[in-house]
Tab-separated table of N, CA and C in Angstrom:
chain	number	residue	atom	x	y	z
A	126	MET	N	133.152	103.965	62.876
A	126	MET	CA	132.694	104.387	64.353
A	126	MET	C	133.246	103.687	65.374
A	127	SER	N	133.403	104.255	66.558
A	127	SER	CA	133.577	103.711	67.779
A	127	SER	C	132.469	103.854	68.727
A	128	ALA	N	131.896	102.818	69.031
A	128	ALA	CA	130.714	102.565	70.087
A	128	ALA	C	130.796	103.809	71.317
A	129	ASP	N	132.210	103.884	71.861
A	129	ASP	CA	132.187	104.629	73.272
A	129	ASP	C	133.143	106.030	73.046
A	130	CYS	N	133.184	106.349	71.615
A	130	CYS	CA	133.595	107.772	71.251
A	130	CYS	C	132.560	108.815	71.091
A	131	LEU	N	132.707	109.862	72.117
A	131	LEU	CA	132.137	111.027	71.954
A	131	LEU	C	131.743	111.618	70.586
A	132	PHE	N	132.987	111.838	69.713
A	132	PHE	CA	132.733	112.552	68.670
A	132	PHE	C	132.021	111.705	67.498
A	133	CYS	N	132.369	110.258	67.706
A	133	CYS	CA	131.587	109.515	66.787
A	133	CYS	C	129.940	109.591	67.106
A	134	LYS	N	129.609	109.790	68.296
A	134	LYS	CA	128.202	110.101	68.776
A	134	LYS	C	127.663	111.212	67.926
A	135	PHE	N	128.406	112.268	67.785
A	135	PHE	CA	128.068	113.549	67.324
A	135	PHE	C	128.018	113.290	65.834
A	136	VAL	N	128.790	112.624	65.255
A	136	VAL	CA	128.596	112.208	63.626
A	136	VAL	C	127.366	111.342	63.454
A	137	ALA	N	126.954	110.429	64.561
A	137	ALA	CA	125.932	109.604	64.096
A	137	ALA	C	124.555	110.258	64.784
A	138	ARG	N	124.734	111.631	65.029
A	138	ARG	CA	123.674	112.357	65.785
A	138	ARG	C	123.052	111.716	66.797
A	139	GLU	N	123.674	110.700	67.606
A	139	GLU	CA	123.253	110.259	68.850
A	139	GLU	C	123.127	111.303	69.965
A	140	ILE	N	124.120	112.198	69.674
A	140	ILE	CA	124.194	113.329	70.657
A	140	ILE	C	124.265	114.666	69.573
A	141	GLU	N	123.592	115.556	69.971
A	141	GLU	CA	123.521	116.572	68.983
A	141	GLU	C	124.417	117.969	69.282
A	142	PRO	N	125.534	118.223	68.845
A	142	PRO	CA	126.276	119.258	68.960
A	142	PRO	C	125.891	120.307	68.096
A	143	GLN	N	126.268	121.619	68.389
A	143	GLN	CA	126.025	122.857	67.553
A	143	GLN	C	126.572	122.689	66.142
A	144	VAL	N	126.132	122.339	65.229
A	144	VAL	CA	126.782	121.696	63.990
A	144	VAL	C	126.905	123.221	63.374
A	145	VAL	N	128.071	123.367	62.632
A	145	VAL	CA	128.275	124.515	61.667
A	145	VAL	C	128.399	124.176	60.058
A	146	ALA	N	128.842	122.782	59.924
A	146	ALA	CA	129.075	122.421	58.490
A	146	ALA	C	129.354	121.046	58.726
A	147	GLU	N	129.231	120.500	57.477
A	147	GLU	CA	129.345	118.813	57.162
A	147	GLU	C	129.701	118.789	55.655
A	148	SER	N	130.660	117.609	55.486
A	148	SER	CA	130.749	117.217	53.991
A	148	SER	C	130.577	115.717	54.020
A	149	GLU	N	131.151	115.188	53.085
A	149	GLU	CA	131.265	113.695	53.002
A	149	GLU	C	131.981	113.147	53.774
A	150	THR	N	133.167	113.599	54.139
A	150	THR	CA	134.113	113.157	55.031
A	150	THR	C	134.286	113.819	56.380
A	151	ALA	N	133.807	115.149	56.548
A	151	ALA	CA	134.170	115.717	57.508
A	151	ALA	C	133.111	116.254	58.352
A	152	PHE	N	133.164	116.624	59.479
A	152	PHE	CA	132.038	117.304	60.461
A	152	PHE	C	132.399	118.661	61.260
A	153	ALA	N	131.814	119.548	61.431
A	153	ALA	CA	132.214	120.886	62.035
A	153	ALA	C	131.088	121.083	63.004
A	154	PHE	N	131.520	121.580	64.284
A	154	PHE	CA	130.785	122.042	65.246
A	154	PHE	C	131.507	122.977	66.379
A	155	ARG	N	130.551	123.618	66.836
A	155	ARG	CA	131.357	124.733	67.962
A	155	ARG	C	131.780	123.853	69.157
A	156	ASP	N	133.012	124.535	69.597
A	156	ASP	CA	133.464	123.874	70.982
A	156	ASP	C	132.659	124.332	72.048
A	157	ILE	N	132.372	123.527	72.979
A	157	ILE	CA	131.480	123.760	74.133
A	157	ILE	C	132.449	124.832	75.036
A	158	ASN	N	133.696	125.027	74.973
A	158	ASN	CA	134.609	125.933	75.945
A	158	ASN	C	135.463	126.747	74.972
A	159	PRO	N	134.675	127.789	74.157
A	159	PRO	CA	135.598	128.499	73.196
A	159	PRO	C	136.683	129.203	73.834
A	160	GLN	N	137.942	129.010	72.940
A	160	GLN	CA	138.986	129.911	73.731
A	160	GLN	C	139.406	131.194	72.591
A	161	ALA	N	138.279	131.509	71.613
A	161	ALA	CA	138.335	132.574	70.927
A	161	ALA	C	137.109	132.809	70.451
A	162	PRO	N	136.801	134.001	69.976
A	162	PRO	CA	135.344	134.276	69.368
A	162	PRO	C	134.786	133.205	68.380
A	163	THR	N	135.610	133.127	67.561
A	163	THR	CA	135.205	131.619	66.719
A	163	THR	C	136.130	130.499	67.083
A	164	HIS	N	135.462	129.600	67.745
A	164	HIS	CA	136.146	128.234	68.048
A	164	HIS	C	135.481	127.004	67.530
A	165	VAL	N	135.695	126.380	66.565
A	165	VAL	CA	135.000	125.268	65.988
A	165	VAL	C	136.054	124.100	65.689
A	166	LEU	N	135.458	122.933	65.989
A	166	LEU	CA	136.144	121.465	66.101
A	166	LEU	C	135.925	121.244	64.704
A	167	VAL	N	136.849	120.423	63.757
A	167	VAL	CA	136.527	120.034	62.465
A	167	VAL	C	137.181	118.584	62.727
A	168	ILE	N	136.429	117.641	62.517
A	168	ILE	CA	136.847	116.276	62.524
A	168	ILE	C	136.594	115.431	61.278
A	169	PRO	N	137.348	114.155	61.317
A	169	PRO	CA	136.972	113.400	59.823
A	169	PRO	C	135.840	112.546	60.695
A	170	LYS	N	134.938	112.235	59.854
A	170	LYS	CA	133.727	111.183	60.130
A	170	LYS	C	134.297	109.894	60.449
A	171	ARG	N	135.472	109.417	59.764
A	171	ARG	CA	136.126	108.081	60.186
A	171	ARG	C	136.679	108.482	61.552
A	172	HIS	N	136.559	107.332	62.210
A	172	HIS	CA	137.194	107.333	63.417
A	172	HIS	C	138.669	107.046	63.441
A	173	VAL	N	139.550	108.075	63.724
A	173	VAL	CA	140.965	107.963	63.804
A	173	VAL	C	141.163	108.787	65.182
A	174	ALA	N	142.193	108.016	66.002
A	174	ALA	CA	142.508	108.718	67.107
A	174	ALA	C	143.453	110.087	67.319
A	175	ASN	N	144.097	110.087	66.111
A	175	ASN	CA	144.898	111.441	66.082
A	175	ASN	C	145.237	111.694	64.753
A	176	ALA	N	146.240	112.874	64.787
A	176	ALA	CA	146.685	113.355	63.442
A	176	ALA	C	147.399	112.158	62.788
A	177	ALA	N	148.285	111.678	63.399
A	177	ALA	CA	149.243	110.545	62.876
A	177	ALA	C	148.202	109.738	62.282
A	178	GLU	N	147.264	109.264	62.739
A	178	GLU	CA	146.410	108.221	61.998
A	178	GLU	C	145.661	108.803	60.974
A	179	LEU	N	145.432	109.978	61.012
A	179	LEU	CA	144.583	110.689	59.941
A	179	LEU	C	145.245	110.823	58.749
A	180	ALA	N	146.805	110.849	58.926
A	180	ALA	CA	147.538	110.942	57.768
A	180	ALA	C	147.458	109.648	56.894
A	181	GLN	N	146.941	108.724	57.449
A	181	GLN	CA	147.047	107.226	56.810
A	181	GLN	C	145.639	106.985	55.759
A	182	HIS	N	145.064	108.197	55.953
A	182	HIS	CA	143.795	108.317	55.148
A	182	HIS	C	143.787	109.552	54.257
A	183	PRO	N	144.708	109.806	53.310
A	183	PRO	CA	144.934	111.117	52.939
A	183	PRO	C	143.432	111.880	52.372
A	184	ALA	N	142.365	111.014	51.786
A	184	ALA	CA	141.427	111.801	51.036
A	184	ALA	C	140.488	112.178	52.532
A	185	ASP	N	140.606	111.726	53.572
A	185	ASP	CA	139.780	112.159	55.051
A	185	ASP	C	140.619	113.502	55.368
A	186	ALA	N	141.832	113.450	55.448
A	186	ALA	CA	142.895	114.518	55.946
A	186	ALA	C	142.555	115.780	54.875
A	187	ALA	N	142.264	115.713	53.667
A	187	ALA	CA	142.069	116.626	52.792
A	187	ALA	C	140.660	117.383	52.913
A	188	GLY	N	139.680	116.346	53.217
A	188	GLY	CA	138.530	116.838	53.683
A	188	GLY	C	138.307	117.527	54.831
A	189	VAL	N	138.941	117.133	55.764
A	189	VAL	CA	139.113	118.021	57.079
A	189	VAL	C	139.470	119.481	56.857
A	190	LEU	N	140.705	119.648	56.045
A	190	LEU	CA	141.331	120.794	55.995
A	190	LEU	C	140.203	121.620	55.027
A	191	ALA	N	139.576	120.822	54.008
A	191	ALA	CA	138.902	121.541	53.183
A	191	ALA	C	137.560	122.234	53.913
A	192	LEU	N	137.115	121.589	54.754
A	192	LEU	CA	135.950	121.911	55.566
A	192	LEU	C	136.310	123.066	56.428
A	193	ALA	N	137.536	122.784	57.086
A	193	ALA	CA	138.004	124.003	57.926
A	193	ALA	C	138.197	125.249	57.095
A	194	ALA	N	138.715	125.169	55.898
A	194	ALA	CA	138.736	126.507	55.069
A	194	ALA	C	137.198	127.072	54.772
A	195	GLN	N	136.343	126.070	54.415
A	195	GLN	CA	135.055	126.431	54.096
A	195	GLN	C	134.330	127.349	55.275
A	196	VAL	N	134.504	126.649	56.656
A	196	VAL	CA	133.964	127.335	57.797
A	196	VAL	C	134.666	128.553	58.019
A	197	ALA	N	135.989	128.647	58.017
A	197	ALA	CA	136.726	130.100	58.030
A	197	ALA	C	136.045	131.070	57.231
A	198	GLU	N	135.922	130.635	55.961
A	198	GLU	CA	135.251	131.651	54.993
A	198	GLU	C	133.936	132.033	55.502
A	199	ALA	N	133.181	130.990	55.777
A	199	ALA	CA	131.703	131.322	56.159
A	199	ALA	C	131.693	132.136	57.539
A	200	GLU	N	132.777	131.794	58.318
A	200	GLU	CA	132.532	132.716	59.748
A	200	GLU	C	133.321	134.071	59.484
A	201	GLY	N	133.925	134.561	58.220
A	201	GLY	CA	134.424	135.914	58.043
A	201	GLY	C	135.653	136.174	58.576
A	202	LEU	N	136.495	134.853	58.813
A	202	LEU	CA	137.894	135.083	59.118
A	202	LEU	C	139.014	135.336	58.069
A	203	ASP	N	138.444	136.502	57.201
A	203	ASP	CA	139.258	136.846	56.270
A	203	ASP	C	140.720	137.277	56.494
A	204	THR	N	141.063	137.790	57.999
A	204	THR	CA	142.215	138.357	58.164
A	204	THR	C	143.118	137.449	58.916
A	205	GLY	N	142.314	136.073	59.169
A	205	GLY	CA	143.432	135.055	59.578
A	205	GLY	C	142.759	134.354	60.550
A	206	TYR	N	143.198	132.965	60.829
A	206	TYR	CA	142.659	132.021	61.530
A	206	TYR	C	143.865	130.824	61.886
A	207	ARG	N	143.574	130.315	62.984
A	207	ARG	CA	144.837	129.078	63.366
A	207	ARG	C	143.924	127.796	63.332
A	208	LEU	N	144.586	127.019	62.813
A	208	LEU	CA	144.267	125.404	63.102
A	208	LEU	C	145.449	124.866	63.803
A	209	VAL	N	144.655	124.116	64.937
A	209	VAL	CA	145.512	123.426	65.916
A	209	VAL	C	145.023	121.903	66.146
A	210	THR	N	145.941	120.924	66.444
A	210	THR	CA	145.470	119.570	66.460
A	210	THR	C	146.417	119.274	67.493
A	211	ASN	N	145.961	118.473	68.795
A	211	ASN	CA	146.809	117.912	69.846
A	211	ASN	C	146.752	116.448	69.479
A	212	THR	N	148.040	115.761	69.581
A	212	THR	CA	148.137	114.447	69.365
A	212	THR	C	148.717	113.997	70.619
A	213	GLY	N	148.042	113.232	71.445
A	213	GLY	CA	148.635	112.653	72.787
A	213	GLY	C	148.127	113.414	73.942
A	214	ALA	N	148.101	112.708	75.053
A	214	ALA	CA	147.717	113.345	76.393
A	214	ALA	C	148.709	114.581	76.839
A	215	ASP	N	149.954	114.155	76.555
A	215	ASP	CA	150.959	115.213	77.062
A	215	ASP	C	150.721	116.574	75.895
A	216	ALA	N	150.113	116.463	74.869
A	216	ALA	CA	149.649	117.410	74.070
A	216	ALA	C	148.606	118.347	74.354
A	217	GLY	N	147.596	117.724	75.210
A	217	GLY	CA	146.403	118.269	75.686
A	217	GLY	C	145.301	117.636	75.146
A	218	GLN	N	145.511	116.403	74.260
A	218	GLN	CA	144.322	115.913	73.595
A	218	GLN	C	143.668	115.294	74.906
A	219	THR	N	142.316	115.437	74.581
A	219	THR	CA	141.486	115.004	75.877
A	219	THR	C	140.358	114.016	75.150
A	220	VAL	N	139.782	114.109	74.038
A	220	VAL	CA	138.873	113.292	73.274
A	220	VAL	C	139.778	112.508	72.206
A	221	PHE	N	139.950	111.265	72.194
A	221	PHE	CA	140.932	110.819	71.357
A	221	PHE	C	140.310	110.329	69.919
A	222	HIS	N	139.537	111.084	69.448
A	222	HIS	CA	138.998	111.213	68.013
A	222	HIS	C	139.641	112.418	67.265
A	223	CYS	N	140.494	112.349	66.275
A	223	CYS	CA	141.213	113.388	65.819
A	223	CYS	C	140.299	114.592	65.729
A	224	HIS	N	140.674	115.672	65.951
A	224	HIS	CA	140.085	116.988	65.575
A	224	HIS	C	140.856	118.210	65.428
A	225	ILE	N	140.621	119.080	64.729
A	225	ILE	CA	141.421	120.208	64.514
A	225	ILE	C	140.512	121.340	65.105
A	226	HIS	N	141.100	122.364	65.848
A	226	HIS	CA	140.539	123.428	66.652
A	226	HIS	C	140.810	124.377	65.495
A	227	LEU	N	139.747	125.120	65.090
A	227	LEU	CA	139.462	126.092	64.107
A	227	LEU	C	139.680	127.506	65.252
A	228	LEU	N	140.347	128.392	65.164
A	228	LEU	CA	140.464	129.560	66.146
A	228	LEU	C	140.481	130.915	65.289
A	229	GLY	N	139.541	131.917	65.634
A	229	GLY	CA	139.856	133.003	65.071
A	229	GLY	C	138.935	134.173	65.617
A	230	GLY	N	138.853	135.352	64.955
A	230	GLY	CA	138.189	136.527	65.485
A	230	GLY	C	138.675	137.213	66.451
A	231	ARG	N	139.927	137.106	66.619
A	231	ARG	CA	140.627	138.033	67.184
A	231	ARG	C	142.349	137.678	66.970
A	232	GLY	N	142.998	138.700	67.474
A	232	GLY	CA	144.393	138.399	67.068
A	232	GLY	C	144.663	137.360	68.109
A	233	LEU	N	145.738	136.360	67.412
A	233	LEU	CA	146.225	135.185	68.327
A	233	LEU	C	147.659	135.314	68.459
A	234	ALA	N	147.892	135.279	69.669
A	234	ALA	CA	149.487	135.464	70.017
A	234	ALA	C	150.440	134.190	69.562
A	235	TRP	N	151.693	134.388	69.623
A	235	TRP	CA	152.695	133.294	69.312
A	235	TRP	C	153.757	133.436	70.007
A	236	PRO	N	154.414	132.675	70.576
A	236	PRO	CA	153.758	131.130	70.573
A	236	PRO	C	152.591	130.821	71.566
A	237	PRO	N	151.959	129.879	70.825
A	237	PRO	CA	150.816	129.402	71.705
A	237	PRO	C	151.043	128.703	73.038
A	238	GLY	N	150.060	128.346	73.948
A	238	GLY	CA	150.622	127.590	75.192
A	238	GLY	C	151.397	128.226	75.932
């Protein structure tokens, strides 16, 4: 945990987000600024800054992806969904605790951005 990290405070329940699901290694909650009808953030409970750091912890990475799939199923996203992670400020990352955006509930255009 990182004492000054917003998402670590969510995991510790110091700040209570709108929790969607949780596992031993991952945590999912609704985005406060949704960009699709379903917009959930899925994070590792371990504090890592970005996807590159998460890759150094394969069990945590697998846990994040498994929880994302579980949430997608629970949210009824059987026709498809998108998983997006931003790594670094130039990619749009604003909270430096790795997180995956789970987006769905409407058709999603390509390319994004």
